[in-house]
Short mmCIF file of N, CA and C in Angstrom, two decimals:
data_model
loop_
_atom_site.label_atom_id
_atom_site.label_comp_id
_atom_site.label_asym_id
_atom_site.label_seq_id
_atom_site.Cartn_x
_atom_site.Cartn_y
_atom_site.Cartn_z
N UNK A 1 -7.76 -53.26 -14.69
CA UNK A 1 -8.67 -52.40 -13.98
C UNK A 1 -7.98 -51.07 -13.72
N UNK A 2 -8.36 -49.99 -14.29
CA UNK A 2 -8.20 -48.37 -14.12
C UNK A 2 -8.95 -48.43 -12.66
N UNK A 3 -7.58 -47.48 -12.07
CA UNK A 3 -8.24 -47.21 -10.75
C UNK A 3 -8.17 -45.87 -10.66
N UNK A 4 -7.83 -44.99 -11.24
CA UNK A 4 -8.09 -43.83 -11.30
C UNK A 4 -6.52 -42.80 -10.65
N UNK A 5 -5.74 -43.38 -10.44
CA UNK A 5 -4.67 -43.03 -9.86
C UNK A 5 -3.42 -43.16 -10.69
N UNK A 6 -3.43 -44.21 -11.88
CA UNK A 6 -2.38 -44.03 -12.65
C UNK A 6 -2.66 -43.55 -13.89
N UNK A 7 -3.32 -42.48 -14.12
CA UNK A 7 -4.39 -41.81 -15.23
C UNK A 7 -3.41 -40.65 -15.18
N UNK A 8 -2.94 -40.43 -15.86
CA UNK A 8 -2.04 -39.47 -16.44
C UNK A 8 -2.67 -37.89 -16.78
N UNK A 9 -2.93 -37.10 -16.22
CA UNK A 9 -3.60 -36.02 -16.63
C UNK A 9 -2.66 -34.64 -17.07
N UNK A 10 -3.09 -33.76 -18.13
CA UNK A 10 -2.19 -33.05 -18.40
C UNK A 10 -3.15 -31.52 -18.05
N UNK A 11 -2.13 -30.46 -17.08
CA UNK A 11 -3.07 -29.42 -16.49
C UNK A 11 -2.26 -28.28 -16.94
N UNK A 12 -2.69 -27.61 -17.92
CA UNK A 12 -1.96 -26.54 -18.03
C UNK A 12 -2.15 -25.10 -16.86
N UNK A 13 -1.49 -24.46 -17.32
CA UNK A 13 -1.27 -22.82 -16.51
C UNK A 13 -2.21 -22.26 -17.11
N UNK A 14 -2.98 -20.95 -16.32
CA UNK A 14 -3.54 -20.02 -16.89
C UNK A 14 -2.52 -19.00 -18.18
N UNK A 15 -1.35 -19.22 -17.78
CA UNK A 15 -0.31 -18.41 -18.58
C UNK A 15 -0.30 -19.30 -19.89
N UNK A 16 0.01 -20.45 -20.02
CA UNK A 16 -0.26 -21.35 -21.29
C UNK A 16 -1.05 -21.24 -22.11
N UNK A 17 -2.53 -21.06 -21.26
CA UNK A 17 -3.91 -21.63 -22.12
C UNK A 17 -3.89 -19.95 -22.58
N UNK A 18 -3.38 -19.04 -22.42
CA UNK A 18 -3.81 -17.50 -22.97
C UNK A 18 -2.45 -17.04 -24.21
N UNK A 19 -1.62 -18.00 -24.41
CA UNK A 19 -0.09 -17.88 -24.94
C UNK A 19 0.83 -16.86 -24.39
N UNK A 20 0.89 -16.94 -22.78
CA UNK A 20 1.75 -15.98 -22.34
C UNK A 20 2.31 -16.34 -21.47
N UNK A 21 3.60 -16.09 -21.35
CA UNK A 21 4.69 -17.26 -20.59
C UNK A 21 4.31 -16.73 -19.61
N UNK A 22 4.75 -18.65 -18.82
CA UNK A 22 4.27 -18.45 -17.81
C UNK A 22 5.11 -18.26 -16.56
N UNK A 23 4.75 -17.33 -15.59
CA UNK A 23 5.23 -16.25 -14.71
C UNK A 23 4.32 -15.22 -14.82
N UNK A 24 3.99 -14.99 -16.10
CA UNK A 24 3.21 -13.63 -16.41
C UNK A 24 2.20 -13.17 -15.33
N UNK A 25 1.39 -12.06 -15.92
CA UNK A 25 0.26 -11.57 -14.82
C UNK A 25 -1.03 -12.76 -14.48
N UNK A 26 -0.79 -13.42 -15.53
CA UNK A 26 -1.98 -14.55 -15.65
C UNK A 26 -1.85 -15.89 -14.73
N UNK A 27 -0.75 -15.78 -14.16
CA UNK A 27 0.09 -16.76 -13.65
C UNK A 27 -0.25 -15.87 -11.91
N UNK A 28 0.44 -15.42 -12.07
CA UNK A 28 0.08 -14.28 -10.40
C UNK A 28 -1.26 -14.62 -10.11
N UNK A 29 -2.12 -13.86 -11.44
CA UNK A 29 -3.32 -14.48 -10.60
C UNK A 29 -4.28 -15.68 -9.93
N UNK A 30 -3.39 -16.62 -10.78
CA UNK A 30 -3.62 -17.65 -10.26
C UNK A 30 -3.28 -18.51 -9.47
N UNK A 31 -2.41 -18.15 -8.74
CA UNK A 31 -1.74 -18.18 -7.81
C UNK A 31 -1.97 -17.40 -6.65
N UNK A 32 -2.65 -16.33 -6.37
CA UNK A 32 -3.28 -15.70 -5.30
C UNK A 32 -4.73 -16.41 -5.10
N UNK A 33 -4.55 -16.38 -3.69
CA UNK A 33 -5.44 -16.98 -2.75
C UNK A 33 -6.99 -16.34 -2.75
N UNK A 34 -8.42 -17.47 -3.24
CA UNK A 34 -9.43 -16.58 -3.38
C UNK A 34 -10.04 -16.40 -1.83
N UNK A 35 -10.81 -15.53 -2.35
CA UNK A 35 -11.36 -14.63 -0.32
C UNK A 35 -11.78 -15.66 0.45
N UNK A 36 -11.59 -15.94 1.52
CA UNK A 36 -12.02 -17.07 2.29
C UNK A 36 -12.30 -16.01 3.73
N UNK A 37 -13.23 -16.43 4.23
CA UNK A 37 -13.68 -15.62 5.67
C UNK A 37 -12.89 -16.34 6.84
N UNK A 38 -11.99 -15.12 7.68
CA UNK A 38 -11.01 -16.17 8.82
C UNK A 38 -11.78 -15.81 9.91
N UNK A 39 -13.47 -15.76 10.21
CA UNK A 39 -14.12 -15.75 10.97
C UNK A 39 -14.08 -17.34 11.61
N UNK A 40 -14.39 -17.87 12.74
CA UNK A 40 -14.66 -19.26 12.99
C UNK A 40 -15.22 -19.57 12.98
N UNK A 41 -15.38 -21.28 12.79
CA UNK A 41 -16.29 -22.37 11.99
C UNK A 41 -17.65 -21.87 12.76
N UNK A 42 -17.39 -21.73 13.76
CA UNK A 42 -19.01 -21.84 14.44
C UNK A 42 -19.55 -20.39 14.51
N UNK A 43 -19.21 -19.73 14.26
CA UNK A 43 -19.79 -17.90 13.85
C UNK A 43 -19.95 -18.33 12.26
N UNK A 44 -19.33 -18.71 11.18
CA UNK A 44 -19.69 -18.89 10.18
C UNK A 44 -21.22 -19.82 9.76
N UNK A 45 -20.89 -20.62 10.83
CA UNK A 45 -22.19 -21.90 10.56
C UNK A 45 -23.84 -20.78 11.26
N UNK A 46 -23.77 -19.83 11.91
CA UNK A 46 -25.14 -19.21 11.76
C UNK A 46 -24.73 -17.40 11.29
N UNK A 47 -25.44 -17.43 10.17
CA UNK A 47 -25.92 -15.78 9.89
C UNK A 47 -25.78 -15.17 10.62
N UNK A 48 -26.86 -14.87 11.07
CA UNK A 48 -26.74 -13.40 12.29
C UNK A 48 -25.33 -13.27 13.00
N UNK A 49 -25.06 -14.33 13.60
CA UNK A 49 -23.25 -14.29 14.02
C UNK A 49 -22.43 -14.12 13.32
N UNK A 50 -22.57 -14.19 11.83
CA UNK A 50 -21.62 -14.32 11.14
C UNK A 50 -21.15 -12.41 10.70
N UNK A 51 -23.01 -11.82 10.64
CA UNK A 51 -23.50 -10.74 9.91
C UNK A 51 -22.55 -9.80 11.21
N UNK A 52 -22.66 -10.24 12.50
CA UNK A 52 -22.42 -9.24 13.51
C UNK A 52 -20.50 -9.46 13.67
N UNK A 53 -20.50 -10.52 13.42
CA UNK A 53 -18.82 -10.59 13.10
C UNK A 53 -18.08 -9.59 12.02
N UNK A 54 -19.03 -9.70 10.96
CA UNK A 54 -18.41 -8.83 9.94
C UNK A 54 -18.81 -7.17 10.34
N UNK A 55 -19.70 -7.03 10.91
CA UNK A 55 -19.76 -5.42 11.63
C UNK A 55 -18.79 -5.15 12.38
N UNK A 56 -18.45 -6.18 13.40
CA UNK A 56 -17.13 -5.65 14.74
C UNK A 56 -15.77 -5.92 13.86
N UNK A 57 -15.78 -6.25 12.63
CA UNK A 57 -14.52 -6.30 11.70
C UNK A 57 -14.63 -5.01 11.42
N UNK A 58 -15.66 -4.59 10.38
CA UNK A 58 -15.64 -3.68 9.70
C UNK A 58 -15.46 -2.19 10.88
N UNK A 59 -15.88 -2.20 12.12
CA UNK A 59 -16.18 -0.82 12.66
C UNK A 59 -14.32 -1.14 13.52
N UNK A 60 -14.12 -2.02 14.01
CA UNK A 60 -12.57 -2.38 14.63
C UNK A 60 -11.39 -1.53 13.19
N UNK A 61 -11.75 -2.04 12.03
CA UNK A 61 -11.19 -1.50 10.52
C UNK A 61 -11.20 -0.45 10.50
N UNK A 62 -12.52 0.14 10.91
CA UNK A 62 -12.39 1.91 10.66
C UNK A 62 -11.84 2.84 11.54
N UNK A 63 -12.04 2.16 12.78
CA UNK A 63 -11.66 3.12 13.77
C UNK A 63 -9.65 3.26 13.66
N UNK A 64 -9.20 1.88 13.46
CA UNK A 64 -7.92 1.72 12.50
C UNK A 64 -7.44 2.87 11.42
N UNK A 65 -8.01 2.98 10.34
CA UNK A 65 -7.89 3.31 9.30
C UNK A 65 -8.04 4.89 9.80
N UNK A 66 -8.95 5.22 10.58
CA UNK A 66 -9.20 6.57 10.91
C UNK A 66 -8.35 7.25 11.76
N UNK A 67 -7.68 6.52 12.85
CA UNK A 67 -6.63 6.61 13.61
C UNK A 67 -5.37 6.90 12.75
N UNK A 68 -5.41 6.08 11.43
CA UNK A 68 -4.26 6.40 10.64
C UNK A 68 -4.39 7.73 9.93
N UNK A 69 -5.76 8.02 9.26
CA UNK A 69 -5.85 9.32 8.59
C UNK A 69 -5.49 10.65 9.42
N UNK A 70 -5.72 10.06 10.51
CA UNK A 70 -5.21 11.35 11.51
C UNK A 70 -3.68 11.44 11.88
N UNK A 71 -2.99 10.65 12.29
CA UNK A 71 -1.89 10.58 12.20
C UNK A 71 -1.16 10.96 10.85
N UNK A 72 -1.77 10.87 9.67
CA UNK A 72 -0.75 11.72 8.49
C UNK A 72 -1.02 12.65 9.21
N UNK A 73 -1.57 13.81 9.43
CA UNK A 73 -1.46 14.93 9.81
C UNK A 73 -0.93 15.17 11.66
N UNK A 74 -1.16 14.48 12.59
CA UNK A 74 -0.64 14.38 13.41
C UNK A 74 0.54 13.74 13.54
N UNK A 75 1.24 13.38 14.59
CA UNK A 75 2.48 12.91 15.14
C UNK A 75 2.10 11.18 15.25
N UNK A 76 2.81 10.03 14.08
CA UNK A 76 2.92 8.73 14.61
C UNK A 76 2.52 8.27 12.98
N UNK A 77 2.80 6.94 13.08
CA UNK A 77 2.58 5.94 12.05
C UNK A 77 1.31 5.90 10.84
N UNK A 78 0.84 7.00 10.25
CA UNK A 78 -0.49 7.18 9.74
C UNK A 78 -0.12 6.18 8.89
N UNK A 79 0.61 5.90 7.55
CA UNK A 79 0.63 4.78 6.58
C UNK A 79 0.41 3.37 7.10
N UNK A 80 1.01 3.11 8.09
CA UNK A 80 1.18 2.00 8.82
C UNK A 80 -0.16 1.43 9.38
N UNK A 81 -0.85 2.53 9.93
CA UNK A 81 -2.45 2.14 10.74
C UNK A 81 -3.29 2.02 9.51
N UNK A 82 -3.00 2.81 8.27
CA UNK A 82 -3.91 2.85 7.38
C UNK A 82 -3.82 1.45 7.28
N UNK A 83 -3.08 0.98 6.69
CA UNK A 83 -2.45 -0.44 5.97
C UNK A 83 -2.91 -1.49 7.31
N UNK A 84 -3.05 -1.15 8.03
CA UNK A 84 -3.28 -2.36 9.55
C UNK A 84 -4.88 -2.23 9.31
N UNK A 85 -5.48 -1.18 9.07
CA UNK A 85 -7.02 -0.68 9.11
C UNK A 85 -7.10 -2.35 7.84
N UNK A 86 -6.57 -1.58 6.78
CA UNK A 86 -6.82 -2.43 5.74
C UNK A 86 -7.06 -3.75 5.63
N UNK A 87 -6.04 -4.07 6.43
CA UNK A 87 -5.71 -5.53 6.41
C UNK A 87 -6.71 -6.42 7.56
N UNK A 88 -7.09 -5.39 8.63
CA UNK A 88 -7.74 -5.96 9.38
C UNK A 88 -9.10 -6.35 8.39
N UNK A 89 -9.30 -5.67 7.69
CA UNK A 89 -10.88 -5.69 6.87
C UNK A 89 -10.38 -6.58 5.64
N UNK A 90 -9.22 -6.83 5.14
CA UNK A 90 -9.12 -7.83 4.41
C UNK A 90 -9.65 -9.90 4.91
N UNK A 91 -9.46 -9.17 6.50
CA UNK A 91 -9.93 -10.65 7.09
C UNK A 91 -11.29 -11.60 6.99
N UNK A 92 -11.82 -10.48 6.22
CA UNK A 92 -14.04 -10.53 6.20
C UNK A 92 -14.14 -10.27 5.15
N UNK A 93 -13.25 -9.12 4.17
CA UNK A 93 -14.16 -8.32 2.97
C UNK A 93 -13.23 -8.76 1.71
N UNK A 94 -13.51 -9.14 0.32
CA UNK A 94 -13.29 -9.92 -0.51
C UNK A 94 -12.33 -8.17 -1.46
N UNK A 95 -13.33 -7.08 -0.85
CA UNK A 95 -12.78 -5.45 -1.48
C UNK A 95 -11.38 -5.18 -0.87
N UNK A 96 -11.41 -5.11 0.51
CA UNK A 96 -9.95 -5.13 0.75
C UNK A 96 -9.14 -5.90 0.97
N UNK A 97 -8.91 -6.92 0.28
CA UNK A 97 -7.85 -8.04 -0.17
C UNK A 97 -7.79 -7.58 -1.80
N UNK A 98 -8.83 -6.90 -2.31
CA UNK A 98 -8.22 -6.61 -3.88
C UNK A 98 -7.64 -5.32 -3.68
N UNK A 99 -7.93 -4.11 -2.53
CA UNK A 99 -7.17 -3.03 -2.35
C UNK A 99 -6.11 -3.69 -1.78
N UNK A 100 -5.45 -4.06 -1.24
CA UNK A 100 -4.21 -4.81 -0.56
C UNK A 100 -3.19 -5.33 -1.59
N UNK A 101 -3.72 -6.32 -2.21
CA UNK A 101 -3.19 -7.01 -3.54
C UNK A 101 -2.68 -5.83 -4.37
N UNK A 102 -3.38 -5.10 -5.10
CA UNK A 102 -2.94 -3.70 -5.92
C UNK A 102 -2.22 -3.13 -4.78
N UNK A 103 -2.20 -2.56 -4.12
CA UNK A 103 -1.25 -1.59 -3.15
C UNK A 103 -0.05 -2.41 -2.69
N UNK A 104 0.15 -3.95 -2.94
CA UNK A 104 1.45 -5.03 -2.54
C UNK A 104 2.03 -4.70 -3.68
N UNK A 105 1.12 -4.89 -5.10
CA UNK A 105 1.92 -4.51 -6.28
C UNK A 105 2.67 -3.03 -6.63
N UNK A 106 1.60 -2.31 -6.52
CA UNK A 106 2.00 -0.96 -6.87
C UNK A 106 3.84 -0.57 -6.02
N UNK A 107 3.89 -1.23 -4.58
CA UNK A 107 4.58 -0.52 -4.00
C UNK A 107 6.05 -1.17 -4.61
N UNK A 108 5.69 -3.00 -4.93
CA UNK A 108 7.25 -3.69 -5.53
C UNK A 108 7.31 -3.41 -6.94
N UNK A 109 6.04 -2.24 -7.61
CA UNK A 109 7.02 -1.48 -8.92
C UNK A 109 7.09 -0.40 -8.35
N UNK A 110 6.87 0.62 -7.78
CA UNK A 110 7.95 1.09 -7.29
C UNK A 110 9.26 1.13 -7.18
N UNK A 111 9.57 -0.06 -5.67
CA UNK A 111 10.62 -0.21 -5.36
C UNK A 111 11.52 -0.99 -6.66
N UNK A 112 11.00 -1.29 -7.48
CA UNK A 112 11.50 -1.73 -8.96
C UNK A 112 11.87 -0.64 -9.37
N UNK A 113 11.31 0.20 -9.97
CA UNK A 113 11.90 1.74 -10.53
C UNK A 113 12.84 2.10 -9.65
N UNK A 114 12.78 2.24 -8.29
CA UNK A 114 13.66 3.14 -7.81
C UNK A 114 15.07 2.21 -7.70
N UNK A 115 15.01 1.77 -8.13
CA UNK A 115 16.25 0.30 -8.10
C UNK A 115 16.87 0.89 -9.45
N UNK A 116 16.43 1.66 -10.69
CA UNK A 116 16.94 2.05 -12.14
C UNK A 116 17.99 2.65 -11.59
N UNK A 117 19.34 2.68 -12.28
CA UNK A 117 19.95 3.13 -11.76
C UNK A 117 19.79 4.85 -12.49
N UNK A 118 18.79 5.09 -13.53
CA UNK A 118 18.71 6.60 -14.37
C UNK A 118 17.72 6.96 -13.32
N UNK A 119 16.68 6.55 -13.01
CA UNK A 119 15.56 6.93 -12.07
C UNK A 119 16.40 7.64 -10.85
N UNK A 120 17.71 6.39 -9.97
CA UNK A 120 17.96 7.25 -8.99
C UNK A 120 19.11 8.44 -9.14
N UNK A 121 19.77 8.34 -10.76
CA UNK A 121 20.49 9.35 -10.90
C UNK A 121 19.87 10.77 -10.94
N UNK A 122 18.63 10.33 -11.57
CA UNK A 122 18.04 11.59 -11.78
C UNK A 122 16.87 12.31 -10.33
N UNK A 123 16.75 11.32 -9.20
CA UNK A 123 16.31 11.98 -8.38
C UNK A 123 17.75 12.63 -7.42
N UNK A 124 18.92 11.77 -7.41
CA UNK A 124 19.90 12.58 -6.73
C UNK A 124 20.35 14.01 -7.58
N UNK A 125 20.10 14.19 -8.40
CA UNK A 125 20.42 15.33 -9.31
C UNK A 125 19.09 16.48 -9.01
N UNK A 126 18.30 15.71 -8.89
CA UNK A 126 17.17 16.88 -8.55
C UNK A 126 17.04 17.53 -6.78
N UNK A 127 17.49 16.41 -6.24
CA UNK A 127 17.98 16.96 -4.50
C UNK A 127 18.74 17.94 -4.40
N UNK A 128 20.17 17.69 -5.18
CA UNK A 128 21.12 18.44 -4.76
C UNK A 128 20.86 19.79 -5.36
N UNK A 129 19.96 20.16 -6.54
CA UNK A 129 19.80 21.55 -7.17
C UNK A 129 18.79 21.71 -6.13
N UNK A 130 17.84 21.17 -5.51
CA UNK A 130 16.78 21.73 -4.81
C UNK A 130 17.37 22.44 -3.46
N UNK A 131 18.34 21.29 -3.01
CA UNK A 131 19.34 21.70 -1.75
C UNK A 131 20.49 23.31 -2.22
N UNK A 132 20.86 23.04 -3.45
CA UNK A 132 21.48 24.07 -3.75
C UNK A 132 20.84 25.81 -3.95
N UNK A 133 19.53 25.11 -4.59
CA UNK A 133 18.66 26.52 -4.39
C UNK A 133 18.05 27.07 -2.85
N UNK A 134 17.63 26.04 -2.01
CA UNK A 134 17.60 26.53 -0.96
C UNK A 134 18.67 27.26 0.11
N UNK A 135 19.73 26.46 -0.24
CA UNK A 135 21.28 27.42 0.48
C UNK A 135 21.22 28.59 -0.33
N UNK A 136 21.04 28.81 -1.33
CA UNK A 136 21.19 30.03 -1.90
C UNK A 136 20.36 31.32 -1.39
N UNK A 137 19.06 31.03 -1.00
CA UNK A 137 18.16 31.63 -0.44
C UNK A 137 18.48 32.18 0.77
N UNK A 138 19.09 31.08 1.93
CA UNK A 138 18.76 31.25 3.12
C UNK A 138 20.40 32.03 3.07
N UNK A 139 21.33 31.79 2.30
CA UNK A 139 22.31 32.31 2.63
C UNK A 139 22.32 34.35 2.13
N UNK A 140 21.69 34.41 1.07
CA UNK A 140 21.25 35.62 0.71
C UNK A 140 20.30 36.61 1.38
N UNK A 141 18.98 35.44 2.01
CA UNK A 141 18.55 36.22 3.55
C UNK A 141 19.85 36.22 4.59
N UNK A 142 20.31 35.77 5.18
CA UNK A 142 21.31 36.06 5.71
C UNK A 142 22.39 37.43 5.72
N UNK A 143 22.68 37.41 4.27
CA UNK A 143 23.24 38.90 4.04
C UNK A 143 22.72 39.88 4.06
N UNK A 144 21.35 39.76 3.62
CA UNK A 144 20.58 40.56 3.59
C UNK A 144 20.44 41.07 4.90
N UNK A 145 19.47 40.17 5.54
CA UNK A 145 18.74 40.64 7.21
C UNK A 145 19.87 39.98 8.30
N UNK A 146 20.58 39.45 7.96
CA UNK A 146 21.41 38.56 9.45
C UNK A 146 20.42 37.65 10.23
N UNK A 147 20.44 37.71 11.43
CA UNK A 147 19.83 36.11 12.19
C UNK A 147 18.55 37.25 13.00
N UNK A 148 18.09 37.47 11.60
CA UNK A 148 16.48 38.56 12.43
C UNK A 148 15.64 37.31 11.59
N UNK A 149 14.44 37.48 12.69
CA UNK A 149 13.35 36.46 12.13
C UNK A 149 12.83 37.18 11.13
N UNK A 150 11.87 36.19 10.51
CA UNK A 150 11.25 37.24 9.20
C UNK A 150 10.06 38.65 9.98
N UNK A 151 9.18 37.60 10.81
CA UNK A 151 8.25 38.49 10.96
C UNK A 151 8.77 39.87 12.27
N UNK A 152 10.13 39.45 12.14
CA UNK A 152 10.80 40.71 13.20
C UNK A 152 11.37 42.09 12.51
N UNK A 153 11.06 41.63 10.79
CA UNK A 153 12.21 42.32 10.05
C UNK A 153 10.86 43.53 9.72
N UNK A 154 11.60 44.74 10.07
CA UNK A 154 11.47 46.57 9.87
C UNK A 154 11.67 46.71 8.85
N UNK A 155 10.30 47.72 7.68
CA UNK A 155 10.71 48.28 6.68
C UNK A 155 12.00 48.84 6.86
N UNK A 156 13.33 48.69 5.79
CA UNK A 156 14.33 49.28 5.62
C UNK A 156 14.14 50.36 4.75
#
């Protein structure tokens, strides 16, 4: 008698069944978690509660996200609130968990590139000429005008 438990089953990877080793991108994705709502059981079990849950997500998200857009230009954490905006709305919305996901990736290639060791030779090489052209400037105003502000400086 088969009882269903010593049935041997063979399950491949999404990376297998496409011929691409597996780790690959095909593999990642299957391995990330699909959208699930972290609203609670009993706001989920009626509509209208559920509909007004996802509004006080979504408007709690913006006022977040908006707090952050202002802060790039003001004083405090704008990337940080953006990314908190985000994430708060990743909790309800299936869109920002795929903006999240791309922006987790984008940032560890990044920090992959900047790990090359030619990538960071060649941004320390571009500092120090940028640093070098700016001393050059400020030291040549200097000879020029001495410690006069610009908008203090008299046709000569």
């Amino acid at each position: 008698m088969n009882t269903g438990s010593d049935r041997v089953t063979h399950e491949s990877t999404a990376g297998e069944t496409l011929g691409e080793p597996v780790g690959g991108p095909a593999a990642e994705a299957a391995e990330e978690k699909p959208y699930v709502s972290k609203a609670p059981a009993f706001v989920q079990a009626r509509r209208t509660l559920h509909l007004s849950w996802q509004v006080g997500v979504f408007v709690v998200g913006l006022a977040v996200v908006a707090a952050g857009v202002a802060m790039l230009v003001l004083p405090g954490p704008g990337w940080v609130a953006i990314f908190a905006g985000l994430f708060i709305w990743g909790t309800e919305f299936a869109w920002a968990q795929v903006v999240l996901r791309w922006t987790r990736r984008k940032v560890a290639e990044a920090a992959q590139k900047a790990l090359d060791p030619k990538v960071r030779r060649r941004n320390i090489i571009l500092t120090a000429t940028g640093l070098v052209i700016a001393g050059a400037l400020c030291g040549f105003y200097l000879w020029k005008y001495g410690l006069v502000l610009p908008w203090a400086i008299k046709d000569q």
